[in-house]
Each structure stands twice: as structure tokens, then as C-alpha cells.
């Protein structure tokens, strides 16, 4: 009987391809049943403008899409008193909602501001890498919907995966490396 | 039982009536806040994604620190053998229990799902400072109840052991409370060993201030026994000394935050020094909390009870705002400066909602009411050994 290789789900982001259309945000909300209403604090992923570069008429605005980094050393998991936040075997940071006391210490521990309180469930929530879709062999909604293919998702432990090939051949960085969180989101540079 | 009869100790005098009315009014305000919370849930609070901890957290910290402080002052008698302090022990421990219960009520209304706290036992996470803080303060409450029971029953032989356990439990729980903030690496203003260590000093200061107030109230209409008088004078002197230590700590806290201009730490300190919390910091935390009481106590040599009472009230107001400033300033520097919520100042903002303020006031009302009830139903004066 062959032993199945452990997966490590990661996302490779090419920010140069981002056009700030926010389709990822919309797809995420639709896929995960998030009704933000008028509350601008309710989001799992976001796009940050990194400012305008160059001189007129040769201008370029850079964007940086982001979300939960599914850290390998997640501070949100460490501070959760009831173990509601935990890591799965394949490298995802997940939440067992029934255990959440909504103390919000995970929100404060996350250096990426990736967590929020869900207006629907009234507990802390965040990006799950669409774990329910991964289980069905599908891509996360934000990856699937992106018109310019900013995000590439896959198993880093599979040397033939696109994410493994990209990280082997391109320069990349992670956000806030000084925090020692070992993120699973890699930004091509 | 009719609790309003005039020979009832709860309202024996006009002063008691005023205290009872004040406690009742504050409790009613708190109940109004509770009602709104039950109707609207967390939406009734002004905390939000980037500032998830508000005045209810700082009020809980205030109560919990006061609890430890009372235990520390009380332990001077039963643990460290200063005989004069044995006379204040029972009253201080009663108030410590009441302060902690009030704090638990306030934080219970801050937690979104307090019933899920059962998972603190079912799936504990010992790497979480909040788990330790909650667990230690719960055990500590049990120890204090045992200690108080032993005191009430006059089992002095065992009070010393219970007091020692209370002292150790108090220090452990209190420093863990500091670690809830100090171990949040993402927040440079809180991160580090300073809070878990310095919080003990502020606890002892709260304890001294409350003991002075309790004794002044107890002996407002009769002559204070000599041993109590000596204990109160000594408490005033310790109080002054600790205020000096606190000012020394505060100086170096400010210096270390602004010297290197570390992002997150420097910006948060500037919020206190000359930002939106500057009045809270200079006027309430520093002036009322430290300078005024220190000058008053030093000028009176700790011998004037009236001066000590003013110093104690001033300090407690200052310490309340010290907690508020610490909790809020640590969150006003955004983790992502680009988010829409950030105004032109580049900072986030937080002002407590009326519901949060009402629950805070209700916490104080509950504390006052419980103390009056304890004073009514128990003899809080120490019996002879």
C-alpha cells in the first residue's frame, strides 16, 4: 500500500498582473456566503495600492492583493485559548467555529490583519483557501475568478506543480518576514 | 427579609444611603447597557476589525489588577508577618474577590460567546496567554474564596497557607495578564517583558489605594484602632514609594519607545504623548495617576488620612485611564496603513459607545453593591488571633 505524500498548499501571487478589478473579493464573498452589507470591515481578501510610479505620461500603479497567509508558524494559533484556531496537516490555518469565544486575540496577533468577525456567524473568520473547494479538487474561488491569473495555487510538495516550478525559477518574497510567521503566500518579484 | 429597615447596617446612616443610591444608579445604568447588548450584540460596541479591544477589556484589566493588588497588600500581614496589616486582611480579601467578580462580569460581556469558554477546559491551548490568564485567575478566585472562608471562620492556623497561595496565585495570574499583551509580537507597543513585570507594581499601587479608601470608609464615624492606623500609615508610605517606582518605570518606557523610533512602538507612544490620547495620558494617567498622589503623599509623610484618601482616589482614576490608554494606544497604529478606515492622520480611532460606557459604569456599581452587601453580611473586621 503506497503512503500518500503530505500536501502543502501554497499560493504564488504575481502582483504585477493585478489590475485591481476586485473580482477576487467578490468571488470570495459569493463563494463563502459573506454578506458584508454596508460594513467595509468584512472581507477575507483585499487589494492594496502600492502607489503610482514614474512620471507623466509614463505612469504605473502597483497593486498588492493579499489575504490570510496560512503561516507555517501562525501567531493566531498560538494565542487562541480554546484551540479554535488550528493548523491542518496540509498546511492550512483553520478555525473550529464552535470553539471560538470571540476574545479577538487572534485578530490582534495576526500581523497581516487577515481576520474579522463575521456578521453572519458572529465568530472570528478568515480566508480558508476555500478548503471546501480544495477537497473537491477545485481551486480557491479567488484563484479561479482572477482574469489576469495573478494567483497560482497548488501543492508545494509536488515538484511538478506550477507553484513549485514558479518558486524554483523566479525571485519571490513574503510579507513581513521579520515576524517569523513563515507565510504560505509568496509574491513574485 | 426587609433589607430597608433602618437598623439594617446596609443603610444605617445617611452616608450609607448615598453609597447605596450611587451603587443602585450605576447598576441600573449597567443594566441598561446590558439590555442594549442583549438586543444588538457586539454591534452595540464601537470595537471593530482593526480595534477589537476597547474599554471593556481595559476595565477588566483594571479590576483584575486591583484584585491582585489587594491580595498583595493583604499578604503583608498573613504572609510576610507585618502584624499591623493583619487587621486589614479580611476586608482587603473580600474586596479582592468582589473586584475580580466584577471584572469577570465585564469581560463576560465583552466576549462574543462566553458559553464557549467550556472549550478552555475541553480543548485547552497552553501556548495561549489568555488560556493561562483565564485559568490562573479562575483558580486564584477559588483560592481567595477559601482564604476568605478561613478568615470568616476564624481558622487562623490555615489562613497563612491560604494567603501564601493567594500571593503566589495573584502574582502568577497578574503577570500572565500582562503577557496577554506582552506576547503579541504583531503589536510592538505591547510586545516585550515590560508589561508582565510592571503590571505587578501597578497592582500593588491599586491595592494600597483601595485599602486606604476601605479603611477610611470603615472608620469614618469612629476612631480608627491604633494597629489599623499604623497599617494605613505604612500603606500610604508604601503607596508613595511605589508611585516613585512607577514614575521611574514610566520614564524608561517612554524613552525606550521614542529613542529608536521603532515602527508601531514609536507611533503608539506618540499617540499618548501628543496624539489623540494626549489628554488621557498627561492629564489623567500621569498627573492624576502619579504626580498629584505622589506629591500629596510625600508632603504629608503618609500621616494624614484625608490626604491619603485624596491621593488614593486620584491614583485610581489615573490607573483606570492608564489601562484604557495602554489597551487603545496599542491598536490605533494600523497594521496596513493603506486600508480605507485610516483617516488623514494615518491612525485608527476608537471612542467607546454609550453601551460600553454603561456596562463599565455598571461594573463599578456591581463592585460597590457587592462590597456593601459583604460589609452587611460578614464581619470584615479582623478578629483577634
XYZ file of C-alpha atoms in Angstrom:
574
model
C 0.000 0.000 0.000
C 1.526 3.299 -1.019
C 1.680 6.060 1.545
C 0.124 9.291 0.291
C 2.533 12.219 0.241
C 1.650 15.063 2.616
C 0.459 18.151 0.777
C 1.456 21.728 1.466
C -0.969 24.160 -0.084
C 0.555 27.494 -1.040
C -0.357 30.437 -3.230
C 2.029 32.266 -5.525
C 0.982 35.829 -6.297
C 2.253 37.876 -9.207
C 1.294 41.412 -8.130
C 2.455 42.916 -11.439
C -0.514 41.226 -13.111
C -3.105 42.722 -10.733
C -5.453 45.286 -12.316
C -7.403 45.971 -9.090
C -10.680 44.728 -10.547
C -11.602 43.210 -7.148
C -13.144 40.142 -8.763
C -11.256 38.079 -6.140
C -13.058 39.930 -3.333
C -16.451 39.466 -4.988
C -15.828 35.786 -5.776
C -14.662 35.152 -2.223
C -17.745 36.766 -0.716
C -20.053 34.891 -3.106
C -18.358 31.548 -2.593
C -18.241 31.810 1.181
C -21.696 33.293 1.688
C -20.367 36.536 3.145
C -22.962 39.282 3.354
C -20.930 42.380 4.190
C -23.891 44.746 3.772
C -22.517 48.242 4.228
C -19.771 47.073 6.595
C -16.446 47.810 4.935
C -14.614 45.814 7.597
C -15.927 42.494 6.292
C -13.516 40.961 3.797
C -11.248 37.941 3.527
C -9.018 39.235 0.779
C -8.121 42.719 -0.325
C -6.048 44.690 -2.807
C -3.727 47.397 -1.612
C -2.457 50.164 -3.875
C 1.304 50.441 -3.565
C 1.260 53.881 -5.122
C 1.908 55.408 -8.521
C 5.363 55.156 -10.061
C 7.021 57.057 -12.927
C 6.383 60.468 -14.450
C 3.557 61.578 -16.699
C 2.648 60.204 -19.163
C 4.574 57.044 -18.284
C 2.770 56.179 -15.080
C 2.147 52.844 -13.461
C 0.166 51.993 -10.358
C 1.151 48.873 -8.466
C -1.280 46.707 -6.533
C -0.748 44.042 -3.941
C -3.527 41.501 -3.414
C -3.469 39.810 -0.042
C -5.340 37.626 2.426
C -4.631 35.158 5.247
C -1.072 33.962 4.733
C -1.739 30.466 6.137
C 1.515 30.811 8.047
C 3.560 27.756 8.929
C 4.280 29.419 12.273
C 0.907 31.102 12.838
C 0.708 33.512 15.799
C -3.108 33.338 15.663
C -2.991 29.631 16.510
C -0.572 30.190 19.376
C -2.751 32.772 21.132
C -6.112 31.004 20.776
C -7.089 29.865 24.299
C -9.598 27.215 23.223
C -7.664 25.784 20.247
C -10.413 27.087 17.945
C -7.648 28.187 15.572
C -5.549 25.268 14.427
C -3.348 24.013 11.603
C -4.382 21.193 9.309
C -1.890 18.571 8.146
C -1.721 20.113 4.682
C -0.602 23.494 5.998
C -3.881 25.394 6.218
C -4.759 27.572 9.190
C -8.366 26.774 10.030
C -10.986 27.712 12.620
C -13.279 25.378 14.540
C -16.076 27.904 14.859
C -17.901 26.197 17.713
C -14.858 26.611 19.956
C -14.393 30.332 19.289
C -15.134 32.548 22.306
C -14.574 35.712 20.215
C -11.863 37.043 22.514
C -10.302 38.605 19.384
C -6.744 37.914 20.477
C -6.147 36.140 17.143
C -7.156 39.324 15.331
C -4.565 41.247 17.316
C -1.910 38.556 16.940
C -2.170 38.434 13.142
C 0.413 40.815 11.650
C -1.475 40.802 8.331
C -4.884 41.997 9.574
C -6.395 38.927 7.953
C -9.109 38.138 10.484
C -12.506 39.675 11.105
C -15.701 38.975 12.964
C -18.350 37.503 10.701
C -21.664 39.397 10.789
C -23.424 36.132 9.919
C -21.877 33.613 12.308
C -20.802 36.177 14.964
C -17.460 34.414 15.378
C -13.977 35.144 14.062
C -13.415 34.179 10.445
C -10.854 34.498 7.675
C -9.745 33.040 4.357
C -9.782 29.235 4.364
C -8.055 28.873 0.970
C -11.587 27.642 0.095
C -10.830 24.327 1.825
C -14.246 23.008 0.804
C -13.332 23.525 -2.864
C -9.840 22.065 -2.465
C -11.451 18.922 -1.048
C -13.408 18.627 -4.316
C -10.270 19.125 -6.408
C -11.219 22.708 -7.318
C -9.188 25.897 -6.991
C -9.987 28.581 -4.411
C -12.612 30.997 -5.737
C -10.229 33.963 -5.880
C -7.784 31.946 -7.990
C -10.477 30.617 -10.250
C -12.004 34.011 -10.965
C -8.913 36.184 -11.493
C -8.954 37.418 -15.128
C -5.215 38.058 -15.281
C -4.148 34.947 -13.362
C -2.478 36.874 -10.533
C -2.800 33.921 -8.174
C -1.455 30.428 -8.703
C -2.464 27.794 -6.188
C -1.050 24.350 -5.624
C 0.872 21.803 -3.618
C 4.430 22.921 -2.930
C 5.400 19.361 -2.008
C 4.653 18.280 -5.571
C 7.783 19.175 -7.579
C 5.744 19.137 -10.800
C 3.178 21.643 -9.572
C 3.094 25.126 -11.093
C 3.710 26.738 -7.708
C 6.825 24.607 -7.179
C 8.111 25.458 -10.664
C 7.445 29.182 -10.196
C 9.213 29.302 -6.854
C 12.135 27.334 -8.280
C 12.624 29.660 -11.232
C 11.514 33.127 -10.100
C 12.571 35.554 -7.378
C 9.968 35.906 -4.669
C 9.343 37.445 -1.268
C 6.958 37.014 1.625
C 5.176 39.747 3.597
C 6.627 40.826 6.952
C 9.362 38.156 7.076
C 10.675 39.758 10.278
C 7.615 38.395 12.116
C 8.918 34.848 11.667
C 5.498 33.579 10.618
C 6.660 31.629 7.512
C 3.740 32.550 5.240
C 2.322 30.287 2.524
C 1.715 33.231 0.217
C 4.691 34.004 -1.991
C 4.948 37.199 -4.001
C 6.871 37.077 -7.265
C 9.246 39.978 -7.706
C -36.307 39.766 54.721
C -36.758 43.503 54.634
C -33.345 44.954 53.786
C -34.572 48.526 54.023
C -35.231 48.627 57.768
C -33.386 51.485 59.395
C -31.488 49.322 61.865
C -30.036 47.402 58.947
C -26.290 48.085 58.647
C -26.554 48.446 54.859
C -28.270 51.803 55.181
C -27.670 52.684 58.788
C -26.512 56.196 58.095
C -27.102 58.920 55.550
C -23.683 58.190 54.133
C -24.654 54.558 53.597
C -27.821 55.706 51.870
C -25.804 57.851 49.469
C -23.475 54.943 48.704
C -26.431 52.604 48.195
C -28.127 55.081 45.853
C -24.908 55.529 43.923
C -24.404 51.768 43.606
C -28.037 51.320 42.582
C -27.861 54.074 39.981
C -24.661 52.671 38.497
C -26.156 49.164 38.425
C -29.230 50.500 36.639
C -27.033 52.210 34.054
C -25.160 48.930 33.672
C -28.426 47.021 33.236
C -29.469 49.463 30.514
C -26.163 48.761 28.780
C -26.668 45.031 29.252
C -30.160 45.286 27.755
C -28.841 47.029 24.676
C -26.045 44.469 24.372
C -28.563 41.624 24.562
C -30.629 43.275 21.829
C -27.822 44.271 19.493
C -24.932 42.031 20.448
C -21.437 43.300 19.681
C -22.918 45.799 17.240
C -23.709 47.895 20.322
C -19.965 48.325 20.871
C -17.629 50.603 18.974
C -14.887 47.996 18.679
C -14.220 46.858 15.139
C -11.892 44.820 12.953
C -8.768 46.932 13.489
C -9.546 47.914 17.099
C -11.178 44.797 18.547
C -10.346 45.541 22.197
C -11.991 48.534 23.843
C -12.952 49.938 27.210
C -14.473 46.678 28.475
C -11.122 44.941 28.129
C -9.310 47.792 29.871
C -11.948 47.839 32.627
C -11.490 44.101 33.151
C -7.732 44.635 33.361
C -8.315 47.421 35.897
C -10.483 45.189 38.116
C -8.195 42.169 37.814
C -5.135 44.246 38.665
C -6.945 45.806 41.640
C -7.794 42.294 42.835
C -4.163 41.225 42.761
C -3.083 44.470 44.399
C -5.476 43.984 47.313
C -4.163 40.479 47.779
C -0.567 41.743 47.740
C -1.253 44.360 50.425
C -3.221 41.846 52.461
C -0.346 39.360 52.245
C 1.907 41.802 54.100
C 0.119 40.656 57.256
C -0.601 36.973 56.786
C 2.361 36.017 54.586
C 5.148 38.406 55.473
C 4.288 38.760 59.153
C 3.713 42.518 59.468
C 1.292 42.265 62.384
C -0.346 45.657 61.844
C -1.522 44.558 58.414
C -3.434 41.562 59.746
C -6.240 43.938 60.721
C -6.946 44.880 57.111
C -6.627 41.403 55.612
C -10.206 40.197 55.648
C -11.655 43.402 54.218
C -8.965 43.522 51.529
C -9.552 39.898 50.503
C -13.332 40.449 50.402
C -12.794 43.421 48.114
C -10.299 41.434 46.004
C -12.952 38.766 45.396
C -15.551 41.414 44.576
C -13.210 43.247 42.181
C -12.405 40.026 40.349
C -16.064 39.013 40.085
C -16.895 42.495 38.736
C -14.047 42.148 36.237
C -15.296 38.720 35.141
C -18.790 40.134 34.595
C -17.416 42.973 32.464
C -15.202 40.725 30.330
C -18.026 38.197 30.073
C -19.997 40.897 28.288
C -17.041 41.676 26.013
C -16.514 38.083 24.877
C -18.711 37.332 21.909
C -19.504 33.790 23.062
C -18.777 33.389 26.777
C -20.537 29.994 26.871
C -17.878 28.608 24.538
C -15.433 29.105 27.415
C -16.142 25.461 28.200
C -13.556 24.758 25.482
C -10.979 26.365 27.764
C -11.301 23.031 29.579
C -12.226 20.687 26.706
C -9.568 21.798 24.228
C -7.078 23.910 26.172
C -4.195 25.621 24.420
C -1.364 26.107 26.940
C 0.611 28.203 24.459
C -2.067 30.909 24.686
C -1.507 33.637 27.306
C -5.294 34.136 27.534
C -5.683 30.472 28.473
C -3.191 30.924 31.309
C -4.691 34.218 32.360
C -8.235 32.815 32.466
C -7.189 29.599 34.143
C -4.958 31.245 36.728
C -7.492 33.941 37.604
C -10.210 31.279 37.968
C -8.001 29.205 40.287
C -6.990 32.390 42.043
C -10.643 33.256 42.669
C -11.074 29.832 44.261
C -8.021 30.385 46.461
C -9.322 33.788 47.550
C -12.713 32.293 48.415
C -11.017 29.617 50.521
C -8.841 32.251 52.189
C -11.866 34.421 52.949
C -13.831 31.458 54.290
C -10.974 30.527 56.601
C -10.797 34.141 57.792
C -14.536 34.331 58.414
C -14.496 31.070 60.334
C -11.527 32.247 62.367
C -9.316 29.357 61.270
C -6.201 31.492 61.604
C -3.921 28.468 61.662
C -4.604 27.877 57.957
C -5.038 31.475 56.809
C -1.280 31.899 56.406
C -1.066 28.982 53.961
C -4.081 30.226 52.011
C -2.600 33.734 51.943
C 0.682 32.392 50.618
C -1.211 30.504 47.891
C -3.161 33.703 47.163
C 0.050 35.733 46.944
C 1.684 33.278 44.522
C -1.543 32.892 42.534
C -2.040 36.640 42.358
C 1.464 37.344 41.091
C 1.232 34.487 38.547
C -2.207 35.488 37.275
C -1.307 39.154 37.154
C 1.925 38.746 35.224
C 0.087 36.412 32.831
C -2.454 39.155 32.336
C 0.475 41.349 31.284
C 1.666 38.601 28.945
C -1.689 38.626 27.124
C -0.425 41.912 25.705
C 3.325 41.405 26.025
C 3.404 38.245 23.894
C 1.543 39.766 20.946
C 4.519 40.113 18.618
C 2.440 41.844 15.948
C 1.914 44.800 18.301
C 5.302 46.376 19.079
C 3.814 48.820 21.607
C 2.814 45.959 23.916
C 5.349 43.338 22.941
C 8.184 42.602 25.360
C 8.741 41.790 29.041
C 7.812 45.273 30.331
C 4.063 44.721 30.803
C 4.186 41.318 32.545
C 6.705 42.795 35.005
C 5.492 46.354 35.510
C 1.867 45.340 35.960
C 2.784 43.970 39.398
C 3.887 47.434 40.525
C 0.647 48.984 39.335
C -1.264 46.165 41.050
C 0.400 46.918 44.366
C -0.365 50.631 43.890
C -4.062 49.854 43.231
C -4.075 47.645 46.314
C -2.616 50.382 48.526
C -5.084 52.962 47.201
C -8.132 50.748 47.709
C -7.045 49.627 51.185
C -6.736 53.286 52.231
C -10.241 54.002 50.876
C -11.758 50.927 52.528
C -10.272 51.761 55.904
C -11.168 55.454 55.669
C -14.759 54.471 54.896
C -14.872 51.836 57.629
C -13.644 54.217 60.306
C -15.337 57.371 59.004
C -17.510 57.598 62.121
C -15.422 56.012 64.787
C -11.873 56.185 65.973
C -9.518 54.051 63.958
C -7.807 51.411 66.127
C -4.108 52.025 66.572
C -2.909 48.953 64.701
C -5.130 49.855 61.731
C -3.867 53.411 61.884
C -0.277 52.156 61.766
C -1.143 49.850 58.881
C -2.805 52.673 56.929
C 0.184 54.973 57.541
C 2.555 52.229 56.389
C 0.333 51.570 53.358
C 0.480 55.272 52.492
C 4.278 55.197 52.651
C 4.488 52.054 50.502
C 1.983 53.712 48.161
C 4.276 56.758 47.776
C 7.351 54.590 47.270
C 5.608 52.519 44.590
C 4.401 55.664 42.820
C 8.038 56.734 42.652
C 8.967 53.343 41.189
C 6.105 53.606 38.700
C 7.243 57.039 37.517
C 10.740 55.638 37.050
C 9.292 52.740 35.016
C 7.152 55.153 33.012
C 10.123 57.356 32.165
C 12.072 54.442 30.710
C 9.021 53.064 28.938
C 8.633 56.388 27.146
C 12.364 56.696 26.467
C 12.680 53.207 25.005
C 9.623 53.768 22.805
C 10.738 57.077 21.312
C 14.532 56.621 21.250
C 14.775 54.175 18.380
C 11.587 55.197 16.529
C 10.664 51.536 16.056
C 7.566 51.434 13.807
C 4.432 50.618 15.755
C 6.077 51.314 19.098
C 7.106 54.895 18.447
C 3.839 55.803 16.697
C 1.755 54.362 19.517
C 3.764 56.245 22.126
C 3.332 59.470 20.160
C -0.441 58.875 20.253
C -0.109 59.169 24.025
C 2.456 61.955 24.139
C 0.888 64.333 21.651
C -1.794 62.464 19.741
C -5.485 61.768 20.301
C -4.846 60.242 23.749
C -2.569 63.052 24.993
C -5.086 64.441 27.497
C -5.792 60.966 28.836
C -2.083 60.370 29.165
C -0.732 63.638 30.570
C -3.809 64.843 32.422
C -5.245 61.624 33.786
C -2.578 58.897 33.729
C 0.493 60.957 34.611
C -0.857 63.939 36.557
C -3.815 62.390 38.401
C -2.422 58.874 38.473
C 1.137 59.550 39.542
C 2.295 63.124 40.142
C -0.580 64.506 42.242
C -0.805 61.499 44.599
C 2.975 61.295 44.890
C 3.278 64.968 45.835
C 0.352 64.711 48.272
C 1.717 61.630 49.986
C 5.257 62.949 50.170
C 4.135 66.298 51.549
C 2.047 64.676 54.274
C 4.595 61.967 55.038
C 1.760 59.459 54.755
C 0.415 60.578 58.146
C -2.726 62.420 57.024
C -5.585 60.060 56.265
C -7.511 62.775 54.407
C -4.579 63.459 52.119
C -4.056 59.736 51.558
C -7.727 59.372 50.603
C -7.450 62.158 48.016
C -4.228 60.598 46.703
C -5.911 57.178 46.510
C -8.920 58.474 44.557
C -6.629 60.419 42.244
C -4.446 57.372 41.618
C -7.359 55.028 40.944
C -8.776 57.420 38.340
C -5.316 57.651 36.798
C -4.832 53.879 36.813
C -8.197 53.327 35.165
C -7.110 55.577 32.315
C -3.648 54.018 32.298
C -5.310 50.691 31.393
C -7.506 52.363 28.805
C -4.565 54.199 27.247
C -2.461 51.048 27.171
C -5.172 48.937 25.532
C -6.302 51.541 22.998
C -2.962 53.115 22.015
C -1.607 49.667 21.180
C -4.229 49.275 18.452
C -4.508 52.715 16.876
C -1.474 52.231 14.660
C -2.869 50.284 11.680
C -1.191 47.087 10.552
C -1.904 48.077 6.963
C -1.680 51.838 6.559
C -3.490 51.702 3.224
C -6.850 50.425 4.420
C -9.835 52.665 3.843
C -10.588 53.016 7.562
C -7.458 55.040 8.191
C -8.064 58.777 8.229
C -5.702 61.549 7.128
C -3.758 61.161 10.385
C -2.761 57.660 9.335
C -4.203 56.397 12.608
C -7.265 54.420 13.515
C -9.708 55.776 16.069
C -11.802 54.428 18.907
C -14.335 56.047 21.212
C -16.396 53.814 23.498
C -20.094 53.551 22.674
C -22.723 54.529 25.231
C -23.409 50.828 25.766
C -19.750 50.155 26.527
C -19.629 53.113 28.915
C -22.864 51.972 30.592
C -21.510 48.452 31.134
C -18.275 49.905 32.500
C -20.197 52.048 34.978
C -22.361 49.031 35.790
C -19.187 47.106 36.641
C -18.292 49.759 39.198
C -21.862 49.762 40.504
C -21.769 45.990 40.910
C -18.441 46.244 42.702
C -19.809 48.858 45.088
C -23.066 46.982 45.688
C -21.283 43.695 46.359
C -18.923 45.386 48.791
C -21.821 46.947 50.679
C -23.508 43.560 50.802
C -20.304 41.882 52.016
C -19.913 44.564 54.656
C -23.513 43.933 55.684
C -23.457 40.136 55.817
C -19.910 39.449 57.030
C -17.847 40.899 59.799
C -14.959 42.227 57.735
C -13.021 43.435 60.774
C -10.249 41.058 61.700
C -10.869 39.074 64.871
C -8.121 38.712 67.456
C -5.812 35.763 66.900
